[in-house]
mmCIF file of C-alpha atoms and ligand atoms in Angstrom:
data_model
loop_
_atom_site.group_PDB
_atom_site.id
_atom_site.type_symbol
_atom_site.label_atom_id
_atom_site.label_comp_id
_atom_site.label_asym_id
_atom_site.label_seq_id
_atom_site.Cartn_x
_atom_site.Cartn_y
_atom_site.Cartn_z
ATOM 1 C CA MET S 1 125.747 142.996 131.221
ATOM 2 C CA ALA S 2 125.874 139.702 129.959
ATOM 3 C CA GLU S 3 127.880 139.023 126.636
ATOM 4 C CA ASN S 4 126.974 138.496 123.130
ATOM 5 C CA SER S 5 123.292 139.872 124.578
ATOM 6 C CA THR S 6 120.911 142.615 123.516
ATOM 7 C CA HIS S 7 120.343 145.319 126.373
ATOM 8 C CA HIS S 8 116.960 147.122 126.159
ATOM 9 C CA PRO S 9 115.336 149.008 128.955
ATOM 10 C CA LEU S 10 112.190 147.866 128.656
ATOM 11 C CA LEU S 11 111.389 144.095 127.509
ATOM 12 C CA ILE S 12 107.669 142.693 127.313
ATOM 13 C CA ILE S 13 106.817 139.054 127.289
ATOM 14 C CA GLY S 14 103.528 138.239 125.495
ATOM 15 C CA SER S 15 101.481 139.923 122.856
ATOM 16 C CA GLY S 16 97.676 139.632 124.289
ATOM 17 C CA PRO S 17 96.007 142.691 124.911
ATOM 18 C CA ALA S 18 97.911 143.370 128.314
ATOM 19 C CA GLY S 19 101.308 143.366 126.528
ATOM 20 C CA TYR S 20 100.037 145.273 123.730
ATOM 21 C CA THR S 21 98.479 147.682 125.877
ATOM 22 C CA ALA S 22 101.816 148.028 127.951
ATOM 23 C CA ALA S 23 103.907 148.528 124.720
ATOM 24 C CA ILE S 24 101.419 151.345 123.587
ATOM 25 C CA TYR S 25 101.945 153.121 127.064
ATOM 26 C CA ALA S 26 105.809 152.404 127.305
ATOM 27 C CA ALA S 27 106.409 153.511 123.701
ATOM 28 C CA ARG S 28 104.477 157.057 124.164
ATOM 29 C CA ALA S 29 106.723 157.521 127.295
ATOM 30 C CA GLY S 30 109.639 156.920 125.238
ATOM 31 C CA LEU S 31 110.975 153.785 127.008
ATOM 32 C CA ASN S 32 111.573 151.757 123.487
ATOM 33 C CA PRO S 33 109.822 148.983 124.639
ATOM 34 C CA VAL S 34 110.934 145.406 122.786
ATOM 35 C CA MET S 35 108.198 142.787 122.828
ATOM 36 C CA TYR S 36 108.769 139.077 122.072
ATOM 37 C CA THR S 37 105.223 137.694 121.176
ATOM 38 C CA GLY S 38 105.561 134.094 122.393
ATOM 39 C CA MET S 39 103.864 131.330 120.294
ATOM 40 C CA GLN S 40 100.354 132.790 119.751
ATOM 41 C CA PRO S 41 100.977 136.139 118.726
ATOM 42 C CA GLY S 42 98.033 138.240 119.732
ATOM 43 C CA GLY S 43 97.342 135.503 122.459
ATOM 44 C CA GLN S 44 93.835 134.154 123.019
ATOM 45 C CA LEU S 45 91.721 136.394 121.094
ATOM 46 C CA THR S 46 93.137 135.475 118.028
ATOM 47 C CA ILE S 47 91.378 131.879 118.642
ATOM 48 C CA THR S 48 88.219 133.361 119.269
ATOM 49 C CA THR S 49 85.511 134.829 116.398
ATOM 50 C CA GLU S 50 83.394 137.819 117.344
ATOM 51 C CA VAL S 51 84.462 140.116 120.501
ATOM 52 C CA GLU S 52 80.954 141.648 121.159
ATOM 53 C CA ASN S 53 82.189 143.054 124.938
ATOM 54 C CA TYR S 54 85.661 144.890 124.207
ATOM 55 C CA PRO S 55 84.540 148.578 124.613
ATOM 56 C CA GLY S 56 84.863 150.898 121.852
ATOM 57 C CA PHE S 57 83.447 148.158 118.938
ATOM 58 C CA PRO S 58 79.314 148.635 118.966
ATOM 59 C CA GLU S 59 78.981 146.211 116.253
ATOM 60 C CA GLY S 60 81.454 143.896 117.929
ATOM 61 C CA VAL S 61 85.105 143.088 116.124
ATOM 62 C CA GLN S 62 86.588 139.861 115.309
ATOM 63 C CA GLY S 63 89.341 138.712 117.752
ATOM 64 C CA PRO S 64 92.411 138.324 115.309
ATOM 65 C CA GLU S 65 91.057 141.744 113.796
ATOM 66 C CA LEU S 66 91.158 143.303 117.231
ATOM 67 C CA MET S 67 94.764 142.031 118.036
ATOM 68 C CA THR S 68 95.920 143.375 114.677
ATOM 69 C CA PHE S 69 94.706 147.068 115.579
ATOM 70 C CA PHE S 70 96.587 146.489 119.102
ATOM 71 C CA GLN S 71 99.782 145.720 117.079
ATOM 72 C CA LYS S 72 99.345 148.622 114.848
ATOM 73 C CA GLN S 73 98.959 150.923 117.728
ATOM 74 C CA ALA S 74 101.896 149.775 119.524
ATOM 75 C CA GLU S 75 104.220 149.601 116.517
ATOM 76 C CA ARG S 76 102.912 153.019 115.455
ATOM 77 C CA PHE S 77 104.808 154.612 118.543
ATOM 78 C CA GLY S 78 107.686 152.594 118.039
ATOM 79 C CA THR S 79 107.650 149.176 119.607
ATOM 80 C CA GLN S 80 109.703 146.560 118.377
ATOM 81 C CA VAL S 81 107.706 143.472 117.987
ATOM 82 C CA ASN S 82 109.588 140.508 117.610
ATOM 83 C CA PHE S 83 108.077 136.536 117.317
ATOM 84 C CA GLY S 84 109.910 134.276 119.958
ATOM 85 C CA LEU S 85 109.514 132.258 122.832
ATOM 86 C CA ALA S 86 111.086 133.121 126.169
ATOM 87 C CA THR S 87 112.455 129.944 127.497
ATOM 88 C CA LYS S 88 114.713 130.811 130.266
ATOM 89 C CA VAL S 89 114.938 133.430 132.950
ATOM 90 C CA ASP S 90 117.600 134.615 135.122
ATOM 91 C CA PHE S 91 115.949 137.324 137.598
ATOM 92 C CA THR S 92 119.410 137.268 139.822
ATOM 93 C CA GLY S 93 119.773 141.196 138.955
ATOM 94 C CA PRO S 94 119.950 144.268 138.568
ATOM 95 C CA ILE S 95 119.781 143.555 135.173
ATOM 96 C CA HIS S 96 117.491 140.947 134.021
ATOM 97 C CA LYS S 97 118.371 138.060 131.705
ATOM 98 C CA VAL S 98 115.714 136.346 129.051
ATOM 99 C CA TRP S 99 116.502 133.817 126.561
ATOM 100 C CA ILE S 100 114.715 133.627 123.690
ATOM 101 C CA ASP S 101 113.973 130.388 121.843
ATOM 102 C CA GLU S 102 116.844 128.803 123.986
ATOM 103 C CA GLU S 103 119.379 130.762 122.494
ATOM 104 C CA LYS S 104 119.330 134.351 121.998
ATOM 105 C CA LEU S 105 120.034 136.489 125.343
ATOM 106 C CA LEU S 106 118.482 139.582 126.086
ATOM 107 C CA THR S 107 118.740 142.020 129.016
ATOM 108 C CA ALA S 108 116.640 143.953 130.294
ATOM 109 C CA ASP S 109 116.290 146.587 133.267
ATOM 110 C CA ALA S 110 112.578 146.221 133.435
ATOM 111 C CA ILE S 111 110.296 143.152 132.009
ATOM 112 C CA ILE S 112 106.728 143.264 131.644
ATOM 113 C CA ILE S 113 105.553 139.878 132.222
ATOM 114 C CA ALA S 114 102.033 139.391 129.910
ATOM 115 C CA THR S 115 102.487 135.480 129.311
ATOM 116 C CA GLY S 116 98.838 135.025 129.423
ATOM 117 C CA ALA S 117 97.197 131.786 130.296
ATOM 118 C CA SER S 118 95.929 128.974 128.031
ATOM 119 C CA ALA S 119 92.531 127.102 128.515
ATOM 120 C CA LYS S 120 92.748 123.320 128.937
ATOM 121 C CA TRP S 121 91.204 121.612 126.181
ATOM 122 C CA LEU S 122 89.739 118.024 125.907
ATOM 123 C CA GLY S 123 92.035 117.200 123.272
ATOM 124 C CA ILE S 124 89.674 115.348 120.871
ATOM 125 C CA GLU S 125 89.344 116.141 117.194
ATOM 126 C CA SER S 126 86.240 117.289 116.985
ATOM 127 C CA GLU S 127 86.634 119.780 119.738
ATOM 128 C CA GLN S 128 89.604 121.473 117.577
ATOM 129 C CA ARG S 129 87.855 120.946 114.116
ATOM 130 C CA LEU S 130 84.651 123.108 115.523
ATOM 131 C CA ASN S 131 86.534 125.475 117.665
ATOM 132 C CA GLY S 132 84.873 129.058 117.092
ATOM 133 C CA PHE S 133 81.882 127.080 115.235
ATOM 134 C CA GLY S 134 79.935 126.020 117.948
ATOM 135 C CA VAL S 135 82.850 125.012 120.512
ATOM 136 C CA SER S 136 84.306 127.378 123.038
ATOM 137 C CA ALA S 137 86.267 127.979 126.180
ATOM 138 C CA CYS S 138 84.771 131.037 127.001
ATOM 139 C CA ALA S 139 80.961 131.214 127.927
ATOM 140 C CA VAL S 140 81.093 134.976 128.724
ATOM 141 C CA CYS S 141 82.621 135.907 125.473
ATOM 142 C CA ASP S 142 80.357 133.579 123.309
ATOM 143 C CA GLY S 143 77.293 132.463 125.002
ATOM 144 C CA PHE S 144 75.246 135.127 123.631
ATOM 145 C CA PHE S 145 75.397 133.696 120.220
ATOM 146 C CA PHE S 146 73.472 130.739 121.634
ATOM 147 C CA LYS S 147 70.759 132.739 123.175
ATOM 148 C CA GLY S 148 67.429 131.005 123.669
ATOM 149 C CA GLN S 149 69.309 127.713 122.322
ATOM 150 C CA THR S 150 70.434 124.069 124.003
ATOM 151 C CA VAL S 151 73.994 123.711 124.991
ATOM 152 C CA ALA S 152 76.176 121.725 126.793
ATOM 153 C CA ILE S 153 79.246 122.706 128.975
ATOM 154 C CA VAL S 154 82.031 120.229 130.239
ATOM 155 C CA GLY S 155 83.269 120.646 133.924
ATOM 156 C CA ALA S 156 82.540 120.722 137.427
ATOM 157 C CA GLY S 157 84.814 123.121 139.057
ATOM 158 C CA ASP S 158 83.798 126.897 140.266
ATOM 159 C CA THR S 159 84.488 127.882 136.406
ATOM 160 C CA ALA S 160 82.246 125.499 134.867
ATOM 161 C CA ALA S 161 79.488 126.145 137.662
ATOM 162 C CA GLU S 162 79.791 129.635 137.280
ATOM 163 C CA GLU S 163 79.712 129.771 133.532
ATOM 164 C CA ALA S 164 76.541 127.216 133.551
ATOM 165 C CA SER S 165 74.767 129.719 135.408
ATOM 166 C CA TYR S 166 75.782 132.410 132.890
ATOM 167 C CA LEU S 167 74.346 130.644 130.044
ATOM 168 C CA ALA S 168 71.363 129.336 131.741
ATOM 169 C CA LYS S 169 70.420 133.057 132.077
ATOM 170 C CA LEU S 170 71.052 133.064 128.272
ATOM 171 C CA CYS S 171 70.059 129.653 127.018
ATOM 172 C CA GLN S 172 66.881 127.575 126.784
ATOM 173 C CA LYS S 173 68.601 124.537 128.200
ATOM 174 C CA VAL S 174 72.172 123.864 129.790
ATOM 175 C CA TYR S 175 73.582 120.164 129.876
ATOM 176 C CA MET S 176 76.616 119.960 132.616
ATOM 177 C CA ILE S 177 78.808 117.153 131.562
ATOM 178 C CA VAL S 178 80.423 116.101 134.839
ATOM 179 C CA ARG S 179 83.065 113.587 134.664
ATOM 180 C CA ARG S 180 82.857 112.104 138.254
ATOM 181 C CA GLY S 181 79.547 111.545 140.704
ATOM 182 C CA GLU S 182 80.328 114.949 142.013
ATOM 183 C CA PHE S 183 81.424 118.630 141.753
ATOM 184 C CA ARG S 184 84.682 120.160 142.570
ATOM 185 C CA ALA S 185 83.286 123.311 142.655
ATOM 186 C CA SER S 186 82.489 125.011 146.277
ATOM 187 C CA LYS S 187 79.253 124.414 148.069
ATOM 188 C CA ALA S 188 77.703 127.725 147.203
ATOM 189 C CA MET S 189 78.280 127.314 143.519
ATOM 190 C CA GLN S 190 76.948 123.701 143.532
ATOM 191 C CA GLU S 191 73.667 124.950 144.909
ATOM 192 C CA ARG S 192 73.219 127.553 142.381
ATOM 193 C CA VAL S 193 73.357 124.922 139.606
ATOM 194 C CA LEU S 194 71.791 122.278 141.543
ATOM 195 C CA ASN S 195 68.726 125.087 141.847
ATOM 196 C CA THR S 196 68.526 126.405 138.531
ATOM 197 C CA PRO S 197 65.522 124.580 136.591
ATOM 198 C CA ASN S 198 66.954 124.730 133.125
ATOM 199 C CA ILE S 199 70.490 123.219 133.863
ATOM 200 C CA GLU S 200 70.523 119.214 133.743
ATOM 201 C CA ILE S 201 73.437 117.472 135.196
ATOM 202 C CA LEU S 202 75.083 114.694 133.777
ATOM 203 C CA TYR S 203 77.281 113.009 136.145
ATOM 204 C CA ASN S 204 79.739 110.334 135.428
ATOM 205 C CA SER S 205 79.906 111.281 131.821
ATOM 206 C CA GLU S 206 82.643 112.030 128.933
ATOM 207 C CA THR S 207 82.772 113.732 125.824
ATOM 208 C CA ASP S 208 82.912 110.845 123.571
ATOM 209 C CA GLU S 209 82.738 113.027 120.268
ATOM 210 C CA ILE S 210 81.157 116.508 119.631
ATOM 211 C CA LEU S 211 79.055 116.154 116.391
ATOM 212 C CA GLY S 212 78.464 118.227 113.247
ATOM 213 C CA GLY S 213 79.468 119.234 110.147
ATOM 214 C CA LYS S 214 80.263 123.181 109.898
ATOM 215 C CA THR S 215 78.819 123.889 113.304
ATOM 216 C CA VAL S 216 77.773 121.785 116.269
ATOM 217 C CA GLU S 217 74.841 120.050 116.141
ATOM 218 C CA ALA S 218 74.894 117.572 119.105
ATOM 219 C CA VAL S 219 77.313 116.172 121.617
ATOM 220 C CA ARG S 220 77.745 112.238 121.940
ATOM 221 C CA ILE S 221 78.357 111.173 125.743
ATOM 222 C CA LYS S 222 79.510 108.077 127.433
ATOM 223 C CA ASN S 223 78.753 107.284 130.695
ATOM 224 C CA ASN S 224 81.823 105.830 132.296
ATOM 225 C CA LYS S 225 79.796 103.677 134.645
ATOM 226 C CA THR S 226 77.825 101.773 132.348
ATOM 227 C CA GLY S 227 79.670 102.333 128.843
ATOM 228 C CA GLU S 228 76.344 103.354 127.570
ATOM 229 C CA LYS S 229 76.480 106.254 125.090
ATOM 230 C CA ARG S 230 73.780 108.978 124.201
ATOM 231 C CA GLU S 231 73.363 111.919 121.406
ATOM 232 C CA ILE S 232 72.135 115.212 122.902
ATOM 233 C CA PRO S 233 71.058 117.892 120.042
ATOM 234 C CA ILE S 234 73.254 121.058 121.125
ATOM 235 C CA THR S 235 74.259 123.902 119.148
ATOM 236 C CA GLY S 236 77.102 124.917 121.644
ATOM 237 C CA PHE S 237 79.522 123.197 122.993
ATOM 238 C CA PHE S 238 81.741 125.078 126.360
ATOM 239 C CA VAL S 239 84.723 123.973 127.616
ATOM 240 C CA ALA S 240 85.339 124.842 131.269
ATOM 241 C CA ILE S 241 87.851 122.381 132.705
ATOM 242 C CA GLY S 242 90.607 124.850 133.904
ATOM 243 C CA HIS S 243 93.154 127.572 132.533
ATOM 244 C CA LYS S 244 96.854 127.154 132.806
ATOM 245 C CA PRO S 245 98.753 130.280 133.484
ATOM 246 C CA ASN S 246 101.939 130.446 131.048
ATOM 247 C CA THR S 247 104.319 131.056 133.934
ATOM 248 C CA ASP S 248 106.472 127.731 133.819
ATOM 249 C CA ILE S 249 109.456 129.468 133.519
ATOM 250 C CA PHE S 250 109.502 132.006 136.034
ATOM 251 C CA LYS S 251 108.557 129.072 138.912
ATOM 252 C CA GLY S 252 111.385 129.436 141.640
ATOM 253 C CA TRP S 253 111.940 133.587 140.929
ATOM 254 C CA LEU S 254 108.466 135.193 140.881
ATOM 255 C CA ASN S 255 105.880 134.478 143.754
ATOM 256 C CA MET S 256 102.814 132.774 142.294
ATOM 257 C CA ASP S 257 99.715 130.573 144.185
ATOM 258 C CA GLU S 258 99.496 127.050 143.883
ATOM 259 C CA THR S 259 98.216 127.035 140.470
ATOM 260 C CA GLY S 260 100.771 129.027 139.109
ATOM 261 C CA TYR S 261 99.660 132.747 138.781
ATOM 262 C CA LEU S 262 101.776 135.337 139.180
ATOM 263 C CA THR S 263 100.770 137.376 142.614
ATOM 264 C CA VAL S 264 101.370 140.866 142.345
ATOM 265 C CA LYS S 265 101.171 143.594 145.255
ATOM 266 C CA PRO S 266 97.869 144.282 145.218
ATOM 267 C CA GLY S 267 96.290 147.033 143.329
ATOM 268 C CA THR S 268 99.712 147.685 141.217
ATOM 269 C CA SER S 269 101.866 145.051 138.937
ATOM 270 C CA TYR S 270 104.426 145.024 141.109
ATOM 271 C CA THR S 271 106.055 141.238 141.554
ATOM 272 C CA ASN S 272 108.065 139.821 144.501
ATOM 273 C CA ILE S 273 111.557 141.332 142.270
ATOM 274 C CA GLY S 274 112.148 145.150 141.718
ATOM 275 C CA GLY S 275 111.880 145.874 137.812
ATOM 276 C CA ILE S 276 109.974 142.726 136.923
ATOM 277 C CA PHE S 277 105.971 143.561 136.575
ATOM 278 C CA ALA S 278 103.134 141.285 135.786
ATOM 279 C CA ALA S 279 99.869 141.955 133.840
ATOM 280 C CA GLY S 280 96.695 140.136 132.313
ATOM 281 C CA ASP S 281 95.846 136.552 132.570
ATOM 282 C CA CYS S 282 99.091 135.149 133.988
ATOM 283 C CA ALA S 283 98.632 137.006 137.224
ATOM 284 C CA ASP S 284 94.611 137.127 137.065
ATOM 285 C CA LYS S 285 92.427 133.939 137.721
ATOM 286 C CA ASN S 286 89.451 135.821 138.515
ATOM 287 C CA TYR S 287 88.427 137.990 135.675
ATOM 288 C CA ARG S 288 90.303 136.901 132.667
ATOM 289 C CA GLN S 289 88.801 139.575 130.352
ATOM 290 C CA ALA S 290 90.527 141.272 127.172
ATOM 291 C CA VAL S 291 89.582 144.414 128.671
ATOM 292 C CA THR S 292 90.820 143.697 132.447
ATOM 293 C CA ALA S 293 94.220 142.090 130.599
ATOM 294 C CA ALA S 294 94.025 145.647 128.654
ATOM 295 C CA GLY S 295 93.595 147.987 131.728
ATOM 296 C CA SER S 296 96.628 146.086 133.799
ATOM 297 C CA GLY S 297 98.628 146.351 131.140
ATOM 298 C CA CYS S 298 98.611 149.991 131.200
ATOM 299 C CA MET S 299 99.026 149.863 135.093
ATOM 300 C CA ALA S 300 102.218 147.823 134.166
ATOM 301 C CA ALA S 301 103.557 150.105 131.976
ATOM 302 C CA LEU S 302 102.870 152.785 134.275
ATOM 303 C CA ASP S 303 104.525 151.347 137.133
ATOM 304 C CA ALA S 304 107.577 150.217 135.176
ATOM 305 C CA GLU S 305 108.014 153.990 134.113
ATOM 306 C CA ARG S 306 108.086 155.034 136.888
ATOM 307 C CA TRP S 307 109.992 152.421 138.656
ATOM 308 C CA LEU S 308 112.727 153.047 136.084
ATOM 309 C CA ALA S 309 112.467 156.670 136.693
ATOM 310 C CA ALA S 310 113.354 156.166 140.256
ATOM 311 C CA LYS S 311 115.852 154.285 139.445
ATOM 312 C CA GLY S 312 117.654 156.953 137.180
ATOM 313 C CA LEU S 313 117.204 154.298 134.181
ATOM 314 C CA HIS S 314 114.701 156.551 132.171
HETATM 315 P P1 LIG I 1 89.322 123.463 138.636
HETATM 316 O O1 LIG I 1 90.678 122.839 138.209
HETATM 317 O O2 LIG I 1 89.039 123.814 139.886
HETATM 318 O O3 LIG I 1 88.299 122.374 137.573
HETATM 319 C C1 LIG I 1 88.199 121.913 136.454
HETATM 320 C C2 LIG I 1 87.178 120.635 136.647
HETATM 321 O O4 LIG I 1 86.927 120.396 135.196
HETATM 322 C C3 LIG I 1 87.293 119.491 137.207
HETATM 323 O O5 LIG I 1 85.891 119.413 137.748
HETATM 324 C C4 LIG I 1 87.651 118.580 136.736
HETATM 325 O O6 LIG I 1 87.085 117.306 137.266
HETATM 326 C C5 LIG I 1 87.219 119.066 135.259
HETATM 327 N N1 LIG I 1 87.971 118.499 134.487
HETATM 328 C C6 LIG I 1 89.183 118.400 134.550
HETATM 329 N N2 LIG I 1 89.774 117.795 133.029
HETATM 330 C C7 LIG I 1 88.773 117.415 132.335
HETATM 331 C C8 LIG I 1 88.335 116.506 131.403
HETATM 332 N N3 LIG I 1 89.614 116.073 130.758
HETATM 333 N N4 LIG I 1 87.430 116.159 130.845
HETATM 334 C C9 LIG I 1 86.082 116.417 132.060
HETATM 335 N N5 LIG I 1 86.476 116.951 133.216
HETATM 336 C C10 LIG I 1 87.643 117.761 133.034
HETATM 337 O O7 LIG I 1 89.622 124.671 137.384
HETATM 338 P P2 LIG I 1 88.222 126.058 137.398
HETATM 339 O O8 LIG I 1 88.708 126.896 136.260
HETATM 340 O O9 LIG I 1 87.200 125.670 137.401
HETATM 341 O O10 LIG I 1 88.740 126.817 138.539
HETATM 342 C C11 LIG I 1 90.166 126.870 139.009
HETATM 343 C C12 LIG I 1 90.421 127.891 140.362
HETATM 344 O O11 LIG I 1 89.806 129.048 140.328
HETATM 345 C C13 LIG I 1 89.936 127.358 141.068
HETATM 346 O O12 LIG I 1 90.707 127.341 142.638
HETATM 347 C C14 LIG I 1 88.330 127.821 141.437
HETATM 348 O O13 LIG I 1 88.087 127.471 142.892
HETATM 349 C C15 LIG I 1 88.759 129.111 141.171
HETATM 350 N N6 LIG I 1 87.497 129.849 140.842
HETATM 351 C C16 LIG I 1 86.748 130.442 141.784
HETATM 352 C C17 LIG I 1 85.781 131.300 141.266
HETATM 353 C C18 LIG I 1 85.045 132.270 142.157
HETATM 354 O O14 LIG I 1 85.338 132.058 143.517
HETATM 355 N N7 LIG I 1 83.745 132.974 142.124
HETATM 356 C C19 LIG I 1 85.194 131.019 139.886
HETATM 357 C C20 LIG I 1 86.174 130.439 138.718
HETATM 358 C C21 LIG I 1 86.969 129.891 139.534
HETATM 359 P P3 LIG I 1 87.360 116.503 138.638
HETATM 360 O O15 LIG I 1 86.608 117.615 139.663
HETATM 361 O O16 LIG I 1 86.647 115.195 137.754
HETATM 362 O O17 LIG I 1 88.838 116.744 138.147
#
């Protein structure tokens, strides 16, 4: 064990649906899990409003409220929840080391990584101001609120194409704001978008400003070839310019794909290092849903419990 450190059998890094579900299972199994929440306790759901697709809530639930339920349930069984950001790791093993906020050293026999991913944003003021009031980074989560309305989506990758197609089924009209003269999305996804009559592609276009007082009322776009500006009335503005998994500190230790998503042994939460498990969006670029994250958090807790038992550590 390292000097001046606190040792825990199981450490959970991250406090979204994956982290808390792992905590609930691990705590009930008697593993006394210790969680460090990261900079955004509760994760991505805490920046959404109503969540209507999390099973068990027939009337829907507010994202922050749902995460409070997760936390209470994890604490009820003895999870120790601490605020703090994991800033460095050393997985030389067999005892794993994690530094919190660059100073506090923790050691653990097993670690569940549930650090999530963060949506990329355009970085304009109106996007932040109207976030949750017509601005969203998740069409699957929020598209329903714009049923029959006119919306815009920015991005030209597979996610944007997929979300534009999803929105087109719900909304009257979808404007797709593409910054270059072409898509990045795969041919098949492009074809799908181009063949959908209620999607209009605005090529060479940048978002100048999202307009609206309390909620989104329009978007002002700028043609980056001609400089011409134009206002388009919309009620929903979706950002789909990619996600970034929060896995930078694991580079060089854990296997990840070229975009930073942790790779796990298929059908499990096992990473390439014994005793380190991954769950939720940090290891999932495909589904990225609260319920899938929660499911994989459960898997990670069961994998960790069995791994600890097999090593005689539990
Ligand atoms: P990508 O990184 O592939 O695409 C991001 C898109 O956003 C690009 O078109 C990019 O434009 C645009 N963009 C980035 N920044 C800005 C900005 N500031 N303003 C305007 N536009 C911007 O991310 P995705 O989330 O689409 O995909 C991530 C990965 O997941 C990819 O490998 C993708 O193939 C995969 N994926 C696969 C799916 C499937 O197979 N069903 C579904 C969803 C994702 P530009 O092109 O000009 O760089």
